[in-house]
Amino acid sequence: MTDEMSSSQPTDEEWRVDVRESIVTQDFCSIFGLDAVMNYMSFNHSIIATEGIERFFEKQVHDWTGPKPRFRVAFITNINMAITKGSPEVKQILNGVESLLHTVFRLKSDKTNITRLLTSTARNDDNLYAVVAIFANTIHTKGNGNVEVVNASLGCYECNVGAYLGYLATSQSRYSTSKYGKSADGNEFQRRGLGQLVVSLFQFLVFWKSYRKDKNKVKPIYLHCDRVKREATFLKYGFTTCTKGIPKRAAALQHLLGISSGCIKDLGIIH
């Protein structure tokens, strides 16, 4: 795979992807260029890319199929099926999500749980575990091929209930010239707005996969976080603090993710 062509422009077909339609109709995974996703989200839902995210637009790589966006978004709506039926690229993405989450959630219990959620082929419980990940193709092949996941969310959802977002992380590495070529700006992937974007995309994934059964209501996403270190960030994202606990069916999603109430007794729950 060769380096990007910074001056290359997306074709009309690439720009006009219907993200919602693909996610609703595909069995378990849809992958789009980051620029195409942002074009769709800005036009249909007024979600605007930050300047830091815009730096990833128009960057392309070439393989035997021709040019494709260097930065892409994977919407995996059913991890169980992705594990057993996913293409080599989908499995690379799952491996990259696992690696990224391990770098941020370093407790042995978290690492074990993350690996279980992303790799278990024995699980056949029909529950809907989902991932939204932003990933990129690097210049050199190393470790997980040439795929680097730079932001990822992992959770589960249920129609007419909502979702529980168990894990969210942004890469602590940099958009470096050694990995991405001379046009990379060298800045960290953090503080570009990737986390807020992926949370929004996760919420839309849940809504699009659920709304046919309940067209009038957008169900909430729940998550837990450190009250001191992280709560302010999620409040900026539009979350609100839970003061009365969460509904039983939402709590059941939390437990499906392997997160017990005892594990988060000192953390805040927000939605």
PDB file of C-alpha atoms in Angstrom:
ATOM      1  CA  MET A   1       0.000   0.000   0.000  1.00  0.00           C
ATOM      2  CA  THR A   2       1.389   3.361  -0.987  1.00  0.00           C
ATOM      3  CA  ASP A   3       1.350   6.773   0.646  1.00  0.00           C
ATOM      4  CA  GLU A   4      -1.521   9.257   0.391  1.00  0.00           C
ATOM      5  CA  MET A   5      -2.249  11.665  -2.439  1.00  0.00           C
ATOM      6  CA  SER A   6      -3.141  14.837  -0.543  1.00  0.00           C
ATOM      7  CA  SER A   7      -4.601  16.557  -3.591  1.00  0.00           C
ATOM      8  CA  SER A   8      -6.987  13.735  -4.504  1.00  0.00           C
ATOM      9  CA  GLN A   9     -10.681  14.563  -4.226  1.00  0.00           C
ATOM     10  CA  PRO A  10     -13.456  12.105  -3.318  1.00  0.00           C
ATOM     11  CA  THR A  11     -15.738  11.068  -6.149  1.00  0.00           C
ATOM     12  CA  ASP A  12     -19.421  12.035  -6.136  1.00  0.00           C
ATOM     13  CA  GLU A  13     -20.289   8.425  -5.294  1.00  0.00           C
ATOM     14  CA  GLU A  14     -17.992   8.437  -2.249  1.00  0.00           C
ATOM     15  CA  TRP A  15     -19.485  11.706  -0.990  1.00  0.00           C
ATOM     16  CA  ARG A  16     -23.094  10.597  -1.382  1.00  0.00           C
ATOM     17  CA  VAL A  17     -23.103   7.500   0.797  1.00  0.00           C
ATOM     18  CA  ASP A  18     -26.269   6.990   2.829  1.00  0.00           C
ATOM     19  CA  VAL A  19     -24.797   6.053   6.193  1.00  0.00           C
ATOM     20  CA  ARG A  20     -28.140   5.382   7.878  1.00  0.00           C
ATOM     21  CA  GLU A  21     -29.430   3.162   5.074  1.00  0.00           C
ATOM     22  CA  SER A  22     -26.283   1.039   5.064  1.00  0.00           C
ATOM     23  CA  ILE A  23     -26.276   0.572   8.827  1.00  0.00           C
ATOM     24  CA  VAL A  24     -29.951  -0.390   8.840  1.00  0.00           C
ATOM     25  CA  THR A  25     -29.663  -2.900   5.999  1.00  0.00           C
ATOM     26  CA  GLN A  26     -26.209  -4.468   6.492  1.00  0.00           C
ATOM     27  CA  ASP A  27     -26.003  -7.575   8.651  1.00  0.00           C
ATOM     28  CA  PHE A  28     -23.228  -6.509  10.978  1.00  0.00           C
ATOM     29  CA  CYS A  29     -20.712  -3.995   9.597  1.00  0.00           C
ATOM     30  CA  SER A  30     -20.532  -0.865   7.448  1.00  0.00           C
ATOM     31  CA  ILE A  31     -17.288   0.979   6.648  1.00  0.00           C
ATOM     32  CA  PHE A  32     -17.059   4.457   5.114  1.00  0.00           C
ATOM     33  CA  GLY A  33     -14.485   7.141   4.558  1.00  0.00           C
ATOM     34  CA  LEU A  34     -14.348   9.598   7.454  1.00  0.00           C
ATOM     35  CA  ASP A  35     -14.903  12.505   5.072  1.00  0.00           C
ATOM     36  CA  ALA A  36     -18.015  10.851   3.598  1.00  0.00           C
ATOM     37  CA  VAL A  37     -19.418  10.194   7.073  1.00  0.00           C
ATOM     38  CA  MET A  38     -18.873  13.802   8.101  1.00  0.00           C
ATOM     39  CA  ASN A  39     -20.419  15.028   4.863  1.00  0.00           C
ATOM     40  CA  TYR A  40     -23.512  12.937   5.588  1.00  0.00           C
ATOM     41  CA  MET A  41     -23.693  13.900   9.266  1.00  0.00           C
ATOM     42  CA  SER A  42     -23.222  17.615   8.622  1.00  0.00           C
ATOM     43  CA  PHE A  43     -25.866  17.691   5.888  1.00  0.00           C
ATOM     44  CA  ASN A  44     -28.449  15.554   7.701  1.00  0.00           C
ATOM     45  CA  HIS A  45     -27.757  16.159  11.399  1.00  0.00           C
ATOM     46  CA  SER A  46     -25.695  19.378  11.636  1.00  0.00           C
ATOM     47  CA  ILE A  47     -22.688  17.600  13.163  1.00  0.00           C
ATOM     48  CA  ILE A  48     -19.645  19.596  12.080  1.00  0.00           C
ATOM     49  CA  ALA A  49     -16.066  18.314  12.061  1.00  0.00           C
ATOM     50  CA  THR A  50     -13.488  20.153  14.121  1.00  0.00           C
ATOM     51  CA  GLU A  51     -10.438  21.599  12.419  1.00  0.00           C
ATOM     52  CA  GLY A  52      -8.354  18.792  13.921  1.00  0.00           C
ATOM     53  CA  ILE A  53     -10.583  16.163  12.319  1.00  0.00           C
ATOM     54  CA  GLU A  54     -10.693  17.991   8.999  1.00  0.00           C
ATOM     55  CA  ARG A  55      -6.935  17.445   8.752  1.00  0.00           C
ATOM     56  CA  PHE A  56      -7.714  13.776   8.026  1.00  0.00           C
ATOM     57  CA  PHE A  57      -9.949  14.533   5.040  1.00  0.00           C
ATOM     58  CA  GLU A  58      -8.789  13.985   1.449  1.00  0.00           C
ATOM     59  CA  LYS A  59      -5.910  11.746   2.532  1.00  0.00           C
ATOM     60  CA  GLN A  60      -5.894   8.593   0.438  1.00  0.00           C
ATOM     61  CA  VAL A  61      -3.995   5.344   0.123  1.00  0.00           C
ATOM     62  CA  HIS A  62      -3.766   2.921  -2.778  1.00  0.00           C
ATOM     63  CA  ASP A  63      -4.070  -0.840  -2.861  1.00  0.00           C
ATOM     64  CA  TRP A  64      -4.961  -3.332  -5.582  1.00  0.00           C
ATOM     65  CA  THR A  65      -8.567  -2.061  -5.623  1.00  0.00           C
ATOM     66  CA  GLY A  66      -7.503   1.543  -6.267  1.00  0.00           C
ATOM     67  CA  PRO A  67      -7.575   4.679  -4.081  1.00  0.00           C
ATOM     68  CA  LYS A  68      -9.495   4.771  -0.817  1.00  0.00           C
ATOM     69  CA  PRO A  69      -9.674   7.166   2.143  1.00  0.00           C
ATOM     70  CA  ARG A  70      -6.834   6.791   4.619  1.00  0.00           C
ATOM     71  CA  PHE A  71      -9.139   7.519   7.583  1.00  0.00           C
ATOM     72  CA  ARG A  72     -12.353   5.536   7.762  1.00  0.00           C
ATOM     73  CA  VAL A  73     -15.163   4.750  10.173  1.00  0.00           C
ATOM     74  CA  ALA A  74     -16.362   1.244  11.021  1.00  0.00           C
ATOM     75  CA  PHE A  75     -19.893   0.759  12.363  1.00  0.00           C
ATOM     76  CA  ILE A  76     -20.048  -2.788  13.738  1.00  0.00           C
ATOM     77  CA  THR A  77     -23.631  -3.395  14.819  1.00  0.00           C
ATOM     78  CA  ASN A  78     -23.235  -7.032  15.841  1.00  0.00           C
ATOM     79  CA  ILE A  79     -19.855  -8.075  17.235  1.00  0.00           C
ATOM     80  CA  ASN A  80     -20.891 -11.725  17.487  1.00  0.00           C
ATOM     81  CA  MET A  81     -21.371 -11.897  13.706  1.00  0.00           C
ATOM     82  CA  ALA A  82     -18.268  -9.792  13.020  1.00  0.00           C
ATOM     83  CA  ILE A  83     -16.131 -12.262  14.960  1.00  0.00           C
ATOM     84  CA  THR A  84     -17.423 -15.298  13.092  1.00  0.00           C
ATOM     85  CA  LYS A  85     -18.219 -13.890   9.637  1.00  0.00           C
ATOM     86  CA  GLY A  86     -16.176 -10.718   9.318  1.00  0.00           C
ATOM     87  CA  SER A  87     -13.664 -10.121   6.537  1.00  0.00           C
ATOM     88  CA  PRO A  88      -9.934  -9.993   7.332  1.00  0.00           C
ATOM     89  CA  GLU A  89     -10.223  -6.196   7.447  1.00  0.00           C
ATOM     90  CA  VAL A  90     -13.092  -6.323   9.964  1.00  0.00           C
ATOM     91  CA  LYS A  91     -11.077  -8.673  12.145  1.00  0.00           C
ATOM     92  CA  GLN A  92      -8.088  -6.329  11.907  1.00  0.00           C
ATOM     93  CA  ILE A  93     -10.337  -3.523  13.132  1.00  0.00           C
ATOM     94  CA  LEU A  94     -11.539  -5.605  16.081  1.00  0.00           C
ATOM     95  CA  ASN A  95      -7.914  -6.400  16.941  1.00  0.00           C
ATOM     96  CA  GLY A  96      -7.076  -2.706  16.735  1.00  0.00           C
ATOM     97  CA  VAL A  97      -9.989  -1.792  18.996  1.00  0.00           C
ATOM     98  CA  GLU A  98      -8.818  -4.366  21.532  1.00  0.00           C
ATOM     99  CA  SER A  99      -5.245  -3.010  21.447  1.00  0.00           C
ATOM    100  CA  LEU A 100      -6.388   0.596  21.834  1.00  0.00           C
ATOM    101  CA  LEU A 101      -8.744  -0.130  24.724  1.00  0.00           C
ATOM    102  CA  HIS A 102      -6.021  -2.124  26.480  1.00  0.00           C
ATOM    103  CA  THR A 103      -3.713   0.907  26.417  1.00  0.00           C
ATOM    104  CA  VAL A 104      -6.317   3.031  28.241  1.00  0.00           C
ATOM    105  CA  PHE A 105      -8.076   0.491  30.485  1.00  0.00           C
ATOM    106  CA  ARG A 106      -5.080  -1.137  32.142  1.00  0.00           C
ATOM    107  CA  LEU A 107      -6.628  -3.082  35.005  1.00  0.00           C
ATOM    108  CA  LYS A 108      -6.357  -6.818  34.435  1.00  0.00           C
ATOM    109  CA  SER A 109     -10.112  -7.215  34.914  1.00  0.00           C
ATOM    110  CA  ASP A 110     -10.848  -4.600  32.246  1.00  0.00           C
ATOM    111  CA  LYS A 111      -8.369  -6.101  29.784  1.00  0.00           C
ATOM    112  CA  THR A 112      -9.816  -9.575  30.285  1.00  0.00           C
ATOM    113  CA  ASN A 113     -13.348  -8.281  29.828  1.00  0.00           C
ATOM    114  CA  ILE A 114     -12.490  -6.265  26.698  1.00  0.00           C
ATOM    115  CA  THR A 115     -10.800  -9.285  25.126  1.00  0.00           C
ATOM    116  CA  ARG A 116     -13.796 -11.462  25.980  1.00  0.00           C
ATOM    117  CA  LEU A 117     -16.241  -9.039  24.381  1.00  0.00           C
ATOM    118  CA  LEU A 118     -14.199  -8.668  21.191  1.00  0.00           C
ATOM    119  CA  THR A 119     -12.949 -12.211  20.617  1.00  0.00           C
ATOM    120  CA  SER A 120     -15.286 -14.772  22.199  1.00  0.00           C
ATOM    121  CA  THR A 121     -16.619 -17.209  19.621  1.00  0.00           C
ATOM    122  CA  ALA A 122     -18.426 -19.231  22.276  1.00  0.00           C
ATOM    123  CA  ARG A 123     -20.880 -16.418  23.026  1.00  0.00           C
ATOM    124  CA  ASN A 124     -24.184 -16.917  21.220  1.00  0.00           C
ATOM    125  CA  ASP A 125     -26.613 -14.948  23.354  1.00  0.00           C
ATOM    126  CA  ASP A 126     -28.248 -12.885  20.585  1.00  0.00           C
ATOM    127  CA  ASN A 127     -27.440  -9.677  22.447  1.00  0.00           C
ATOM    128  CA  LEU A 128     -26.360  -6.709  20.349  1.00  0.00           C
ATOM    129  CA  TYR A 129     -22.791  -5.736  21.160  1.00  0.00           C
ATOM    130  CA  ALA A 130     -21.544  -2.866  19.003  1.00  0.00           C
ATOM    131  CA  VAL A 131     -18.403  -0.929  18.089  1.00  0.00           C
ATOM    132  CA  VAL A 132     -17.875   2.397  16.378  1.00  0.00           C
ATOM    133  CA  ALA A 133     -14.231   2.949  15.485  1.00  0.00           C
ATOM    134  CA  ILE A 134     -12.224   5.484  13.521  1.00  0.00           C
ATOM    135  CA  PHE A 135      -9.182   3.812  11.976  1.00  0.00           C
ATOM    136  CA  ALA A 136      -6.457   4.606   9.473  1.00  0.00           C
ATOM    137  CA  ASN A 137      -3.987   2.853   7.214  1.00  0.00           C
ATOM    138  CA  THR A 138      -0.390   3.562   8.134  1.00  0.00           C
ATOM    139  CA  ILE A 139       2.536   3.611   5.714  1.00  0.00           C
ATOM    140  CA  HIS A 140       4.247   0.536   7.140  1.00  0.00           C
ATOM    141  CA  THR A 141       2.900  -2.889   8.011  1.00  0.00           C
ATOM    142  CA  LYS A 142       3.571  -3.769  11.632  1.00  0.00           C
ATOM    143  CA  GLY A 143       1.712  -5.642  14.353  1.00  0.00           C
ATOM    144  CA  ASN A 144      -1.932  -5.357  13.279  1.00  0.00           C
ATOM    145  CA  GLY A 145      -1.119  -5.123   9.582  1.00  0.00           C
ATOM    146  CA  ASN A 146      -1.180  -1.481   8.609  1.00  0.00           C
ATOM    147  CA  VAL A 147      -4.394  -0.637  10.469  1.00  0.00           C
ATOM    148  CA  GLU A 148      -4.326   1.716  13.451  1.00  0.00           C
ATOM    149  CA  VAL A 149      -7.529   2.379  15.390  1.00  0.00           C
ATOM    150  CA  VAL A 150      -7.349   5.946  16.695  1.00  0.00           C
ATOM    151  CA  ASN A 151     -10.696   6.086  18.505  1.00  0.00           C
ATOM    152  CA  ALA A 152     -13.161   3.428  19.531  1.00  0.00           C
ATOM    153  CA  SER A 153     -16.348   2.899  21.495  1.00  0.00           C
ATOM    154  CA  LEU A 154     -17.615  -0.477  22.699  1.00  0.00           C
ATOM    155  CA  GLY A 155     -21.057  -1.096  24.155  1.00  0.00           C
ATOM    156  CA  CYS A 156     -24.331  -2.948  23.766  1.00  0.00           C
ATOM    157  CA  TYR A 157     -27.862  -1.879  22.929  1.00  0.00           C
ATOM    158  CA  GLU A 158     -31.435  -3.092  22.829  1.00  0.00           C
ATOM    159  CA  CYS A 159     -34.333  -1.823  20.767  1.00  0.00           C
ATOM    160  CA  ASN A 160     -36.683   0.446  22.732  1.00  0.00           C
ATOM    161  CA  VAL A 161     -34.296   0.468  25.707  1.00  0.00           C
ATOM    162  CA  GLY A 162     -31.194   2.352  24.569  1.00  0.00           C
ATOM    163  CA  ALA A 163     -27.549   1.507  25.058  1.00  0.00           C
ATOM    164  CA  TYR A 164     -24.773   1.201  27.597  1.00  0.00           C
ATOM    165  CA  LEU A 165     -21.367   2.458  26.478  1.00  0.00           C
ATOM    166  CA  GLY A 166     -18.865   0.400  28.386  1.00  0.00           C
ATOM    167  CA  TYR A 167     -15.574   1.589  26.908  1.00  0.00           C
ATOM    168  CA  LEU A 168     -14.423   4.676  25.002  1.00  0.00           C
ATOM    169  CA  ALA A 169     -10.846   5.609  24.130  1.00  0.00           C
ATOM    170  CA  THR A 170      -8.763   7.869  21.909  1.00  0.00           C
ATOM    171  CA  SER A 171      -5.253   6.873  20.911  1.00  0.00           C
ATOM    172  CA  GLN A 172      -2.467   8.497  22.907  1.00  0.00           C
ATOM    173  CA  SER A 173      -0.177   8.396  19.862  1.00  0.00           C
ATOM    174  CA  ARG A 174       0.427  11.121  17.283  1.00  0.00           C
ATOM    175  CA  TYR A 175      -0.519  11.718  13.690  1.00  0.00           C
ATOM    176  CA  SER A 176       3.147  11.395  12.804  1.00  0.00           C
ATOM    177  CA  THR A 177       5.017  11.601   9.515  1.00  0.00           C
ATOM    178  CA  SER A 178       6.739   8.294  10.267  1.00  0.00           C
ATOM    179  CA  LYS A 179       3.369   6.508  10.255  1.00  0.00           C
ATOM    180  CA  TYR A 180       1.314   8.616   7.880  1.00  0.00           C
ATOM    181  CA  GLY A 181       3.637  10.446   5.519  1.00  0.00           C
ATOM    182  CA  LYS A 182       4.908  13.973   5.121  1.00  0.00           C
ATOM    183  CA  SER A 183       1.495  15.684   5.208  1.00  0.00           C
ATOM    184  CA  ALA A 184       0.755  14.510   8.780  1.00  0.00           C
ATOM    185  CA  ASP A 185       0.715  17.388  11.270  1.00  0.00           C
ATOM    186  CA  GLY A 186       2.550  15.559  14.085  1.00  0.00           C
ATOM    187  CA  ASN A 187      -0.067  16.437  16.704  1.00  0.00           C
ATOM    188  CA  GLU A 188      -1.751  14.024  19.096  1.00  0.00           C
ATOM    189  CA  PHE A 189      -4.961  12.279  18.112  1.00  0.00           C
ATOM    190  CA  GLN A 190      -6.355  13.458  21.428  1.00  0.00           C
ATOM    191  CA  ARG A 191      -7.941  16.908  21.711  1.00  0.00           C
ATOM    192  CA  ARG A 192      -9.247  16.866  18.144  1.00  0.00           C
ATOM    193  CA  GLY A 193     -12.848  16.054  19.080  1.00  0.00           C
ATOM    194  CA  LEU A 194     -12.674  12.389  18.082  1.00  0.00           C
ATOM    195  CA  GLY A 195     -14.217  11.175  21.343  1.00  0.00           C
ATOM    196  CA  GLN A 196     -17.266  13.403  21.096  1.00  0.00           C
ATOM    197  CA  LEU A 197     -17.718  12.479  17.438  1.00  0.00           C
ATOM    198  CA  VAL A 198     -17.582   8.735  18.092  1.00  0.00           C
ATOM    199  CA  VAL A 199     -20.054   9.014  20.987  1.00  0.00           C
ATOM    200  CA  SER A 200     -22.446  10.831  18.636  1.00  0.00           C
ATOM    201  CA  LEU A 201     -21.985   8.203  15.940  1.00  0.00           C
ATOM    202  CA  PHE A 202     -22.585   5.423  18.477  1.00  0.00           C
ATOM    203  CA  GLN A 203     -25.829   7.092  19.527  1.00  0.00           C
ATOM    204  CA  PHE A 204     -26.966   7.397  15.922  1.00  0.00           C
ATOM    205  CA  LEU A 205     -26.089   3.743  15.312  1.00  0.00           C
ATOM    206  CA  VAL A 206     -28.350   2.748  18.212  1.00  0.00           C
ATOM    207  CA  PHE A 207     -31.136   5.053  17.033  1.00  0.00           C
ATOM    208  CA  TRP A 208     -30.995   3.877  13.422  1.00  0.00           C
ATOM    209  CA  LYS A 209     -31.018   0.205  14.410  1.00  0.00           C
ATOM    210  CA  SER A 210     -33.868   0.734  16.906  1.00  0.00           C
ATOM    211  CA  TYR A 211     -36.064   3.492  15.574  1.00  0.00           C
ATOM    212  CA  ARG A 212     -38.198   1.307  13.320  1.00  0.00           C
ATOM    213  CA  LYS A 213     -39.815  -0.120  16.443  1.00  0.00           C
ATOM    214  CA  ASP A 214     -40.181   3.205  18.218  1.00  0.00           C
ATOM    215  CA  LYS A 215     -40.174   6.107  15.772  1.00  0.00           C
ATOM    216  CA  ASN A 216     -40.988   8.849  18.233  1.00  0.00           C
ATOM    217  CA  LYS A 217     -38.293   8.505  20.863  1.00  0.00           C
ATOM    218  CA  VAL A 218     -34.511   8.528  20.882  1.00  0.00           C
ATOM    219  CA  LYS A 219     -33.496   6.210  23.687  1.00  0.00           C
ATOM    220  CA  PRO A 220     -30.669   7.242  26.022  1.00  0.00           C
ATOM    221  CA  ILE A 221     -27.094   6.029  26.154  1.00  0.00           C
ATOM    222  CA  TYR A 222     -25.743   5.314  29.629  1.00  0.00           C
ATOM    223  CA  LEU A 223     -22.132   5.158  30.740  1.00  0.00           C
ATOM    224  CA  HIS A 224     -20.054   5.381  33.899  1.00  0.00           C
ATOM    225  CA  CYS A 225     -17.043   7.603  34.455  1.00  0.00           C
ATOM    226  CA  ASP A 226     -14.780   9.080  37.090  1.00  0.00           C
ATOM    227  CA  ARG A 227     -16.680  11.996  38.628  1.00  0.00           C
ATOM    228  CA  VAL A 228     -13.570  14.080  39.178  1.00  0.00           C
ATOM    229  CA  LYS A 229     -11.541  13.340  36.044  1.00  0.00           C
ATOM    230  CA  ARG A 230     -14.088  12.686  33.322  1.00  0.00           C
ATOM    231  CA  GLU A 231     -17.601  13.777  34.256  1.00  0.00           C
ATOM    232  CA  ALA A 232     -17.129  17.372  33.048  1.00  0.00           C
ATOM    233  CA  THR A 233     -16.051  16.083  29.638  1.00  0.00           C
ATOM    234  CA  PHE A 234     -19.154  13.962  29.178  1.00  0.00           C
ATOM    235  CA  LEU A 235     -21.405  16.765  30.399  1.00  0.00           C
ATOM    236  CA  LYS A 236     -19.931  18.870  27.579  1.00  0.00           C
ATOM    237  CA  TYR A 237     -20.863  16.057  25.195  1.00  0.00           C
ATOM    238  CA  GLY A 238     -24.505  16.536  26.212  1.00  0.00           C
ATOM    239  CA  PHE A 239     -24.867  13.825  28.843  1.00  0.00           C
ATOM    240  CA  THR A 240     -26.653  14.461  32.143  1.00  0.00           C
ATOM    241  CA  THR A 241     -25.965  12.976  35.559  1.00  0.00           C
ATOM    242  CA  CYS A 242     -28.228  10.150  36.741  1.00  0.00           C
ATOM    243  CA  THR A 243     -29.591  11.057  40.163  1.00  0.00           C
ATOM    244  CA  LYS A 244     -32.037   8.177  40.652  1.00  0.00           C
ATOM    245  CA  GLY A 245     -30.181   5.239  39.175  1.00  0.00           C
ATOM    246  CA  ILE A 246     -30.821   3.732  35.767  1.00  0.00           C
ATOM    247  CA  PRO A 247     -33.791   1.625  34.573  1.00  0.00           C
ATOM    248  CA  LYS A 248     -33.541  -2.103  35.182  1.00  0.00           C
ATOM    249  CA  ARG A 249     -33.390  -2.944  31.481  1.00  0.00           C
ATOM    250  CA  ALA A 250     -30.548  -0.463  30.996  1.00  0.00           C
ATOM    251  CA  ALA A 251     -28.752  -1.932  34.016  1.00  0.00           C
ATOM    252  CA  ALA A 252     -29.098  -5.333  32.357  1.00  0.00           C
ATOM    253  CA  LEU A 253     -27.102  -3.998  29.394  1.00  0.00           C
ATOM    254  CA  GLN A 254     -24.388  -2.889  31.811  1.00  0.00           C
ATOM    255  CA  HIS A 255     -24.173  -6.410  33.215  1.00  0.00           C
ATOM    256  CA  LEU A 256     -24.090  -7.942  29.715  1.00  0.00           C
ATOM    257  CA  LEU A 257     -20.901  -5.971  29.159  1.00  0.00           C
ATOM    258  CA  GLY A 258     -19.364  -7.662  32.183  1.00  0.00           C
ATOM    259  CA  ILE A 259     -19.591  -4.492  34.276  1.00  0.00           C
ATOM    260  CA  SER A 260     -21.079  -5.135  37.709  1.00  0.00           C
ATOM    261  CA  SER A 261     -22.507  -2.482  40.007  1.00  0.00           C
ATOM    262  CA  GLY A 262     -19.724  -3.236  42.477  1.00  0.00           C
ATOM    263  CA  CYS A 263     -17.074  -2.422  39.854  1.00  0.00           C
ATOM    264  CA  ILE A 264     -18.356   1.127  39.443  1.00  0.00           C
ATOM    265  CA  LYS A 265     -19.666   1.934  42.934  1.00  0.00           C
ATOM    266  CA  ASP A 266     -17.331   4.954  43.227  1.00  0.00           C
ATOM    267  CA  LEU A 267     -18.038   6.224  39.716  1.00  0.00           C
ATOM    268  CA  GLY A 268     -20.844   8.379  38.361  1.00  0.00           C
ATOM    269  CA  ILE A 269     -23.520   7.092  35.973  1.00  0.00           C
ATOM    270  CA  ILE A 270     -24.650   9.541  33.322  1.00  0.00           C
ATOM    271  CA  HIS A 271     -26.926   9.426  30.265  1.00  0.00           C
TER     272      HIS A 271
END
